[in-house]
């Protein structure tokens, strides 16, 4: 069963991407979408998850934990790029990982771009929630779908319940 996000968000999927059942992904995924054209038997996907980090835990520490978690089922996990972005009031972190993993019985060379967002909990403004947005694709397809993922990331907003 998919998890729920710590704070409600709204977003717009890139054109052609299709919502997927989060049950087929890592437990804890609240939302998943797949690209309409697989590459070499692997379907690029976008996932969203999140939680409430313990007080004092930084986005970099959360990103480090994500790398360690990936190492539990993937090989040759390498942090290719990491950068802190955003502002003091709205910190964010991006990182790109390269790894090898077996999916549907075949080994794939994959790249995962992750964006970590820190959002204020609307129910308790003293608490901050973390939302992770991730794109996973083959090395060959990653750069092709990256701009779509970036558009998706730019569309993510806290959902304040107002009708648009």
Coordinates of N, CA, C and O in Angstrom, one line a residue:
X1 N 0.8 -1.2 0.0 CA 0.0 0.0 0.0 C 0.9 1.2 0.0 O 1.8 1.3 0.8
X2 N 0.6 2.2 -0.9 CA 1.5 3.4 -0.9 C 1.3 4.2 0.4 O 0.3 4.2 1.1
X3 N 2.4 4.9 0.7 CA 2.4 5.8 1.9 C 1.8 7.1 1.5 O 1.6 7.4 0.3
X4 N 1.6 7.9 2.5 CA 1.1 9.3 2.2 C 2.2 10.2 2.5 O 3.2 9.9 3.2
X5 N 2.2 11.4 1.9 CA 3.2 12.4 2.0 C 3.0 13.1 3.4 O 1.8 13.3 3.8
X6 N 4.0 13.7 3.9 CA 3.9 14.4 5.2 C 3.1 15.7 5.1 O 2.5 16.2 6.0
X7 N 3.1 16.3 3.9 CA 2.4 17.5 3.6 C 1.8 17.3 2.2 O 2.4 16.8 1.3
X8 N 0.6 17.9 2.0 CA 0.0 17.7 0.7 C 0.7 18.6 -0.4 O 1.1 19.7 0.0
X9 N 0.9 18.1 -1.5 CA 1.5 18.9 -2.6 C 0.6 18.7 -3.9 O -0.2 17.8 -4.0
X10 N 0.8 19.6 -4.8 CA 0.2 19.5 -6.1 C 1.3 19.6 -7.1 O 2.4 20.2 -6.9
X11 N 1.1 19.0 -8.3 CA 2.2 19.0 -9.3 C 1.5 18.7 -10.7 O 0.4 18.2 -10.7
X12 N 2.3 18.8 -11.7 CA 1.8 18.5 -13.1 C 2.8 17.5 -13.7 O 4.0 17.8 -13.8
X13 N 2.3 16.4 -14.1 CA 3.1 15.4 -14.8 C 3.5 15.9 -16.2 O 2.8 16.6 -16.8
X14 N 4.7 15.5 -16.6 CA 5.1 15.9 -18.0 C 4.2 15.2 -19.0 O 3.6 14.1 -18.7
X15 N 4.0 15.8 -20.1 CA 3.1 15.3 -21.1 C 3.6 13.8 -21.5 O 4.7 13.5 -21.7
X16 N 2.6 12.9 -21.5 CA 2.8 11.6 -21.9 C 3.1 10.6 -20.8 O 3.0 9.4 -20.9
X17 N 3.6 11.1 -19.6 CA 3.9 10.3 -18.5 C 2.6 9.8 -17.9 O 1.6 10.5 -17.9
X18 N 2.6 8.6 -17.4 CA 1.4 7.9 -16.9 C 1.5 7.6 -15.4 O 2.6 7.0 -15.0
X19 N 0.5 7.9 -14.6 CA 0.6 7.5 -13.2 C 0.7 5.9 -13.1 O 0.2 5.2 -14.0
X20 N 1.5 5.5 -12.1 CA 1.7 4.0 -11.9 C 1.3 3.7 -10.5 O 1.2 4.5 -9.6
X21 N 1.2 2.4 -10.3 CA 0.9 1.9 -9.0 C 2.1 1.9 -8.1 O 3.1 1.2 -8.4
X22 N 2.1 2.7 -7.0 CA 3.3 2.8 -6.2 C 3.7 1.5 -5.6 O 4.9 1.3 -5.2
X23 N 2.8 0.5 -5.5 CA 3.1 -0.8 -4.9 C 4.3 -1.5 -5.5 O 5.0 -2.3 -4.9
X24 N 4.5 -1.2 -6.8 CA 5.6 -1.9 -7.5 C 6.9 -1.2 -7.3 O 7.9 -1.7 -7.8
X25 N 7.0 -0.2 -6.5 CA 8.2 0.6 -6.2 C 8.6 0.4 -4.8 O 8.0 -0.4 -4.1
X26 N 9.7 1.1 -4.4 CA 10.1 1.0 -3.0 C 9.0 1.3 -2.0 O 8.2 2.1 -2.3
X27 N 8.9 0.5 -0.9 CA 7.8 0.8 0.0 C 7.9 2.2 0.5 O 8.6 2.7 0.7
X28 N 7.1 3.0 0.7 CA 7.3 4.4 1.2 C 7.0 5.3 0.0 O 6.9 6.5 0.3
X29 N 7.0 4.8 -1.2 CA 6.7 5.7 -2.3 C 5.2 6.1 -2.3 O 4.3 5.2 -2.2
X30 N 4.9 7.4 -2.3 CA 3.5 7.9 -2.2 C 2.9 8.0 -3.6 O 1.7 7.9 -3.8
X31 N 3.7 8.3 -4.6 CA 3.2 8.5 -6.0 C 4.3 8.1 -7.0 O 5.5 8.3 -6.7
X32 N 3.9 7.5 -8.1 CA 4.8 7.1 -9.1 C 4.2 7.3 -10.5 O 3.0 7.2 -10.6
X33 N 5.1 7.6 -11.4 CA 4.7 7.8 -12.8 C 5.7 7.2 -13.7 O 6.9 7.1 -13.3
X34 N 5.3 6.7 -14.9 CA 6.2 6.0 -15.8 C 6.2 6.7 -17.2 O 5.2 7.3 -17.6
X35 N 7.4 6.7 -17.8 CA 7.5 7.2 -19.2 C 6.9 6.3 -20.1 O 6.9 5.0 -19.9
X36 N 6.2 6.8 -21.2 CA 5.5 5.9 -22.1 C 6.4 5.0 -23.0 O 5.9 4.0 -23.6
X37 N 7.7 5.3 -23.1 CA 8.6 4.5 -24.0 C 9.8 3.9 -23.2 O 10.7 4.7 -22.9
X38 N 9.7 2.6 -22.9 CA 10.9 2.0 -22.2 C 12.1 2.1 -23.0 O 12.1 2.2 -24.3
X39 N 13.3 2.0 -22.4 CA 14.6 1.9 -23.1 C 15.3 0.6 -22.7 O 15.5 0.4 -21.5
X40 N 15.6 -0.2 -23.6 CA 16.3 -1.5 -23.4 C 15.6 -2.3 -22.3 O 16.2 -2.9 -21.4
X41 N 14.2 -2.3 -22.2 CA 13.5 -3.1 -21.3 C 13.3 -2.4 -19.9 O 12.7 -3.0 -19.0
X42 N 13.8 -1.2 -19.7 CA 13.6 -0.5 -18.5 C 12.7 0.8 -18.7 O 13.0 1.5 -19.6
X43 N 11.7 0.9 -17.8 CA 10.9 2.1 -18.0 C 11.3 3.2 -17.0 O 11.3 3.0 -15.8
X44 N 11.6 4.3 -17.6 CA 12.0 5.5 -16.8 C 10.8 5.8 -15.9 O 9.6 5.7 -16.3
X45 N 11.1 6.3 -14.7 CA 10.0 6.6 -13.7 C 10.3 7.7 -12.8 O 11.5 8.1 -12.6
X46 N 9.3 8.4 -12.4 CA 9.4 9.4 -11.4 C 8.6 8.9 -10.1 O 7.5 8.4 -10.2
X47 N 9.3 9.1 -9.0 CA 8.6 8.7 -7.7 C 8.7 9.9 -6.8 O 9.5 10.8 -6.8
X48 N 7.7 9.9 -5.8 CA 7.6 10.9 -4.8 C 7.5 10.2 -3.5 O 6.6 9.3 -3.3
X49 N 8.3 10.6 -2.5 CA 8.1 10.1 -1.1 C 8.5 11.2 -0.2 O 8.9 12.3 -0.6
X50 N 8.4 11.0 1.1 CA 8.8 12.0 2.0 C 8.5 11.6 3.5 O 8.0 10.5 3.7
X51 N 8.8 12.5 4.4 CA 8.6 12.3 5.8 C 9.0 13.5 6.6 O 9.3 14.6 6.1
X52 N 8.9 13.3 7.9 CA 9.4 14.4 8.8 C 10.7 13.9 9.4 O 10.8 13.0 10.2
X53 N 11.8 14.6 9.0 CA 13.1 14.3 9.5 C 13.2 14.7 11.0 O 12.5 15.6 11.5
X54 N 14.0 14.0 11.7 CA 14.3 14.3 13.1 C 14.9 15.7 13.2 O 15.6 16.2 12.2
X55 N 14.7 16.4 14.3 CA 15.2 17.8 14.4 C 16.7 17.7 14.2 O 17.4 16.9 14.7
X56 N 17.2 18.7 13.5 CA 18.7 18.8 13.3 C 19.2 18.0 12.1 O 20.4 18.2 11.7
X57 N 18.4 17.1 11.5 CA 18.9 16.3 10.4 C 18.9 17.1 9.2 O 17.8 17.7 8.8
X58 N 20.0 17.2 8.5 CA 20.1 18.0 7.3 C 19.6 17.3 6.0 O 19.6 16.0 6.0
X59 N 19.4 18.0 4.9 CA 19.0 17.4 3.7 C 20.2 16.5 3.2 O 20.0 15.5 2.6
X60 N 21.4 17.0 3.4 CA 22.6 16.2 3.0 C 22.6 14.9 3.7 O 23.0 13.8 3.1
X61 N 22.3 14.8 5.0 CA 22.3 13.6 5.7 C 21.2 12.7 5.2 O 21.4 11.4 5.1
X62 N 20.0 13.2 4.9 CA 19.0 12.4 4.3 C 19.4 11.9 2.9 O 19.2 10.7 2.6
X63 N 20.1 12.7 2.1 CA 20.6 12.2 0.8 C 21.6 11.1 1.0 O 21.6 10.1 0.2
X64 N 22.5 11.3 2.0 CA 23.5 10.2 2.3 C 22.8 8.9 2.6 O 23.2 7.8 2.2
X65 N 21.7 9.0 3.5 CA 21.0 7.8 3.8 C 20.3 7.1 2.6 O 20.2 5.9 2.5
X66 N 19.9 8.0 1.7 CA 19.3 7.5 0.4 C 20.3 6.7 -0.4 O 20.0 5.6 -0.9
X67 N 21.5 7.2 -0.4 CA 22.6 6.5 -1.1 C 22.8 5.1 -0.5 O 22.9 4.1 -1.2
X68 N 22.9 5.1 0.8 CA 23.2 3.8 1.5 C 22.0 2.8 1.3 O 22.2 1.6 1.2
X69 N 20.8 3.3 1.3 CA 19.6 2.5 1.1 C 19.7 1.9 -0.3 O 19.4 0.7 -0.5
X70 N 20.1 2.7 -1.3 CA 20.2 2.2 -2.7 C 21.3 1.1 -2.8 O 21.1 0.1 -3.5
X71 N 22.3 1.2 -2.0 CA 23.4 0.2 -2.0 C 23.0 -1.1 -1.5 O 23.6 -2.1 -1.8
X72 N 21.8 -1.2 -0.8 CA 21.3 -2.5 -0.4 C 20.8 -3.4 -1.5 O 20.8 -4.6 -1.4
X73 N 20.4 -2.8 -2.6 CA 20.0 -3.6 -3.7 C 20.6 -3.3 -5.1 O 20.2 -3.9 -6.1
X74 N 21.5 -2.3 -5.1 CA 22.1 -1.9 -6.4 C 23.6 -2.0 -6.2 O 24.2 -2.0 -5.1
X75 N 24.3 -2.1 -7.4 CA 25.8 -2.2 -7.3 C 26.4 -0.9 -7.9 O 25.8 -0.2 -8.7
X76 N 27.6 -0.7 -7.6 CA 28.4 0.4 -8.1 C 27.7 1.7 -7.9 O 27.7 2.6 -8.8
X77 N 27.1 2.0 -6.8 CA 26.4 3.2 -6.5 C 27.4 4.3 -6.4 O 28.3 4.2 -5.5
X78 N 27.3 5.4 -7.2 CA 28.2 6.5 -7.1 C 27.4 7.8 -7.1 O 26.5 8.0 -7.9
X79 N 27.8 8.7 -6.2 CA 27.2 10.0 -6.2 C 28.0 10.8 -7.3 O 29.2 11.1 -7.1
X80 N 27.3 11.1 -8.4 CA 28.0 11.8 -9.5 C 28.0 13.3 -9.3 O 28.9 14.0 -9.7
X81 N 26.9 13.8 -8.7 CA 26.8 15.3 -8.5 C 25.9 15.5 -7.3 O 24.9 14.8 -7.1
X82 N 26.2 16.5 -6.5 CA 25.4 16.9 -5.4 C 25.5 18.4 -5.2 O 26.6 19.0 -5.3
X83 N 24.4 19.1 -5.0 CA 24.4 20.6 -4.8 C 23.2 21.0 -3.9 O 22.1 20.6 -4.1
X84 N 23.6 21.8 -3.0 CA 22.5 22.5 -2.2 C 22.0 23.7 -2.9 O 22.8 24.5 -3.4
X85 N 20.7 23.8 -3.0 CA 20.0 24.9 -3.7 C 18.9 25.5 -2.8 O 18.8 25.1 -1.7
X86 N 18.2 26.4 -3.3 CA 17.1 27.0 -2.5 C 17.6 28.1 -1.6 O 18.7 28.7 -1.9
X87 N 16.9 28.4 -0.6 CA 17.2 29.5 0.3 C 17.2 28.9 1.8 O 16.8 27.8 2.0
X88 N 17.5 29.8 2.7 CA 17.5 29.4 4.1 C 16.1 29.0 4.5 O 15.9 28.1 5.3
X89 N 15.1 29.8 4.0 CA 13.7 29.5 4.4 C 13.2 28.3 3.6 O 12.2 27.7 4.1
X90 N 13.7 28.0 2.5 CA 13.2 26.9 1.7 C 14.4 26.1 1.1 O 14.6 26.2 -0.1
X91 N 15.1 25.4 1.9 CA 16.3 24.7 1.5 C 15.9 23.5 0.6 O 14.8 23.0 0.7
X92 N 16.8 23.2 -0.3 CA 16.6 22.1 -1.2 C 18.0 21.5 -1.5 O 19.0 22.2 -1.4
X93 N 18.0 20.3 -2.0 CA 19.3 19.6 -2.4 C 19.0 18.8 -3.6 O 18.0 18.1 -3.7
X94 N 19.9 18.8 -4.6 CA 19.8 17.9 -5.7 C 21.0 17.0 -5.7 O 22.1 17.4 -5.3
X95 N 20.8 15.8 -6.2 CA 21.9 14.9 -6.4 C 21.6 13.9 -7.5 O 20.5 13.6 -7.8
X96 N 22.7 13.5 -8.2 CA 22.6 12.5 -9.3 C 23.4 11.3 -8.9 O 24.6 11.4 -8.5
X97 N 22.8 10.1 -9.0 CA 23.4 8.9 -8.7 C 23.5 8.0 -9.9 O 22.6 8.0 -10.8
X98 N 24.6 7.3 -10.0 CA 24.8 6.3 -11.1 C 24.9 4.9 -10.4 O 25.6 4.8 -9.4
X99 N 24.3 3.9 -11.0 CA 24.3 2.6 -10.4 C 23.9 1.5 -11.4 O 23.4 1.8 -12.5
X100 N 24.2 0.3 -11.0 CA 23.8 -0.9 -11.8 C 22.8 -1.7 -11.0 O 23.0 -1.9 -9.8
X101 N 21.7 -2.1 -11.6 CA 20.7 -2.9 -10.8 C 20.0 -3.9 -11.8 O 19.9 -3.6 -13.0
X102 N 19.4 -4.9 -11.2 CA 18.6 -5.9 -12.0 C 17.2 -5.5 -11.9 O 16.7 -5.3 -10.8
X103 N 16.5 -5.4 -13.0 CA 15.1 -5.1 -13.1 C 14.5 -6.0 -14.1 O 15.0 -6.1 -15.2
X104 N 13.4 -6.7 -13.7 CA 12.7 -7.7 -14.6 C 13.7 -8.7 -15.2 O 13.7 -9.0 -16.4
X105 N 14.7 -9.1 -14.4 CA 15.6 -10.2 -14.8 C 16.8 -9.8 -15.6 O 17.6 -10.6 -16.0
X106 N 16.9 -8.5 -15.9 CA 18.0 -8.0 -16.7 C 18.8 -6.9 -16.0 O 18.2 -6.1 -15.2
X107 N 20.1 -6.9 -16.2 CA 20.9 -5.8 -15.5 C 20.9 -4.6 -16.4 O 20.9 -4.6 -17.6
X108 N 20.7 -3.4 -15.7 CA 20.6 -2.1 -16.3 C 21.6 -1.2 -15.7 O 21.7 -1.2 -14.5
X109 N 22.2 -0.3 -16.5 CA 23.0 0.8 -16.0 C 22.1 2.0 -15.9 O 21.5 2.4 -16.9
X110 N 21.9 2.4 -14.7 CA 20.8 3.4 -14.4 C 21.4 4.7 -13.8 O 22.5 4.7 -13.2
X111 N 20.7 5.8 -14.0 CA 21.0 7.1 -13.4 C 19.7 7.5 -12.6 O 18.6 7.4 -13.2
X112 N 19.9 8.1 -11.4 CA 18.8 8.6 -10.7 C 19.1 10.0 -10.3 O 20.1 10.3 -9.7
X113 N 18.2 10.9 -10.7 CA 18.3 12.3 -10.3 C 17.3 12.5 -9.1 O 16.1 12.2 -9.3
X114 N 17.8 13.1 -8.0 CA 16.9 13.3 -6.9 C 16.9 14.7 -6.5 O 17.9 15.4 -6.6
X115 N 15.7 15.2 -6.0 CA 15.5 16.5 -5.5 C 14.9 16.4 -4.2 O 13.9 15.8 -4.0
X116 N 15.5 17.0 -3.2 CA 15.0 17.0 -1.8 C 14.5 18.4 -1.5 O 15.3 19.4 -1.6
X117 N 13.3 18.5 -1.1 CA 12.7 19.8 -0.8 C 12.3 19.8 0.7 O 11.8 18.8 1.2
X118 N 12.5 20.9 1.4 CA 12.1 21.1 2.8 C 11.0 22.0 2.8 O 11.1 23.2 2.3
X119 N 9.8 21.6 3.3 CA 8.6 22.3 3.3 C 8.1 22.5 4.7 O 8.2 21.6 5.5
X120 N 7.5 23.6 5.0 CA 6.9 23.9 6.3 C 5.6 23.1 6.4 O 4.8 23.0 5.4
X121 N 5.4 22.4 7.5 CA 4.2 21.6 7.8 C 3.0 22.7 8.1 O 3.1 23.4 9.0
X122 N 2.0 22.7 7.2 CA 0.9 23.6 7.4 C 0.2 23.4 8.7 O -0.4 24.4 9.2
X123 N 0.2 22.2 9.2 CA -0.5 21.9 10.5 C 0.3 22.4 11.7 O -0.3 22.7 12.7
X124 N 1.6 22.4 11.6 CA 2.5 22.9 12.6 C 3.7 23.6 12.0 O 4.7 23.0 11.6
X125 N 3.6 25.0 11.9 CA 4.6 25.7 11.2 C 6.0 25.6 11.8 O 7.0 26.0 11.2
X126 N 6.1 25.0 13.0 CA 7.5 24.8 13.6 C 8.1 23.5 13.1 O 9.3 23.3 13.4
X127 N 7.4 22.7 12.4 CA 7.9 21.4 11.9 C 8.2 21.6 10.4 O 7.4 22.3 9.7
X128 N 9.2 20.9 9.9 CA 9.5 20.9 8.5 C 9.4 19.5 8.0 O 9.8 18.5 8.6
X129 N 8.8 19.4 6.8 CA 8.7 18.1 6.2 C 9.7 18.0 5.0 O 10.2 19.0 4.5
X130 N 10.1 16.8 4.6 CA 11.0 16.6 3.5 C 10.2 15.8 2.4 O 9.6 14.8 2.7
X131 N 10.3 16.3 1.2 CA 9.7 15.6 0.1 C 10.9 15.3 -0.9 O 11.7 16.1 -1.2
X132 N 10.9 14.0 -1.3 CA 12.0 13.6 -2.3 C 11.3 13.3 -3.6 O 10.3 12.5 -3.7
X133 N 11.8 13.9 -4.7 CA 11.3 13.7 -6.0 C 12.5 13.0 -6.7 O 13.6 13.4 -6.7
X134 N 12.2 11.9 -7.4 CA 13.3 11.1 -8.1 C 12.9 10.7 -9.5 O 11.8 10.2 -9.7
X135 N 13.9 10.8 -10.4 CA 13.8 10.3 -11.7 C 14.8 9.2 -11.9 O 16.0 9.4 -11.6
X136 N 14.4 8.0 -12.3 CA 15.3 6.9 -12.5 C 15.1 6.5 -14.0 O 14.0 6.3 -14.4
X137 N 16.2 6.4 -14.7 CA 16.2 6.1 -16.1 C 17.5 5.4 -16.5 O 18.5 5.4 -15.7
X138 N 17.5 4.7 -17.6 CA 18.8 4.2 -18.1 C 19.7 5.3 -18.4 O 19.3 6.4 -18.7
X139 N 21.0 5.0 -18.4 CA 22.0 6.0 -18.8 C 21.7 6.6 -20.1 O 21.9 7.8 -20.4
X140 N 21.3 5.7 -21.1 CA 21.1 6.2 -22.4 C 19.9 7.1 -22.5 O 19.9 8.0 -23.3
X141 N 18.9 6.9 -21.7 CA 17.6 7.7 -21.8 C 17.6 8.9 -20.8 O 16.8 9.8 -21.0
X142 N 18.4 8.9 -19.8 CA 18.4 9.9 -18.7 C 18.4 11.3 -19.2 O 17.5 12.1 -18.9
X143 N 19.4 11.6 -20.0 CA 19.5 13.0 -20.5 C 18.3 13.4 -21.3 O 17.8 14.6 -21.3
X144 N 17.7 12.5 -22.0 CA 16.5 12.7 -22.9 C 15.3 13.1 -22.0 O 14.5 13.9 -22.4
X145 N 15.1 12.5 -20.9 CA 13.9 12.7 -20.0 C 14.2 13.7 -18.9 O 13.3 14.1 -18.2
X146 N 15.4 14.1 -18.7 CA 15.8 15.0 -17.6 C 15.0 16.3 -17.7 O 14.5 16.8 -16.6
X147 N 14.9 16.9 -18.9 CA 14.2 18.2 -18.9 C 12.8 18.1 -18.6 O 12.2 19.0 -18.0
X148 N 12.2 16.9 -18.8 CA 10.8 16.7 -18.4 C 10.7 16.6 -16.9 O 9.7 17.1 -16.3
X149 N 11.6 15.9 -16.3 CA 11.7 15.8 -14.9 C 11.9 17.2 -14.2 O 11.2 17.6 -13.3
X150 N 12.7 18.0 -14.8 CA 13.0 19.4 -14.3 C 11.7 20.2 -14.4 O 11.4 21.0 -13.5
X151 N 10.9 20.1 -15.5 CA 9.6 20.8 -15.6 C 8.7 20.3 -14.5 O 8.0 21.1 -13.9
X152 N 8.7 19.0 -14.3 CA 7.9 18.4 -13.2 C 8.2 19.0 -11.9 O 7.4 19.4 -11.1
X153 N 9.5 19.1 -11.5 CA 10.0 19.6 -10.3 C 9.5 21.0 -10.1 O 9.1 21.4 -9.0
X154 N 9.6 21.8 -11.2 CA 9.2 23.2 -11.1 C 7.7 23.4 -10.9 O 7.3 24.4 -10.4
X155 N 6.9 22.3 -11.2 CA 5.5 22.4 -11.0 C 5.0 22.0 -9.6 O 3.9 22.3 -9.2
X156 N 5.9 21.5 -8.8 CA 5.6 21.0 -7.4 C 5.3 22.2 -6.5 O 6.2 23.1 -6.4
X157 N 4.2 22.2 -5.8 CA 3.8 23.3 -4.9 C 3.1 22.7 -3.7 O 2.4 21.6 -3.9
X158 N 3.2 23.3 -2.6 CA 2.3 22.9 -1.4 C 0.9 23.0 -1.9 O 0.5 24.0 -2.6
X159 N 0.1 22.1 -1.5 CA -1.4 22.1 -1.8 C -2.1 22.7 -0.6 O -2.2 22.0 0.4
X160 N -2.5 23.9 -0.7 CA -3.2 24.6 0.4 C -4.7 24.3 0.4 O -5.5 24.9 1.1
X161 N -5.2 23.4 -0.5 CA -6.6 23.1 -0.6 C -7.4 24.0 -1.4 O -8.6 23.8 -1.5
X162 N -6.9 25.1 -1.9 CA -7.6 26.1 -2.7 C -7.9 25.5 -4.1 O -7.0 24.9 -4.7
X163 N -9.0 25.7 -4.6 CA -9.3 25.3 -6.0 C -8.6 26.3 -6.9 O -8.7 27.5 -6.7
X164 N -8.0 25.7 -8.0 CA -7.4 26.6 -9.0 C -8.2 26.7 -10.2 O -9.0 26.0 -10.5

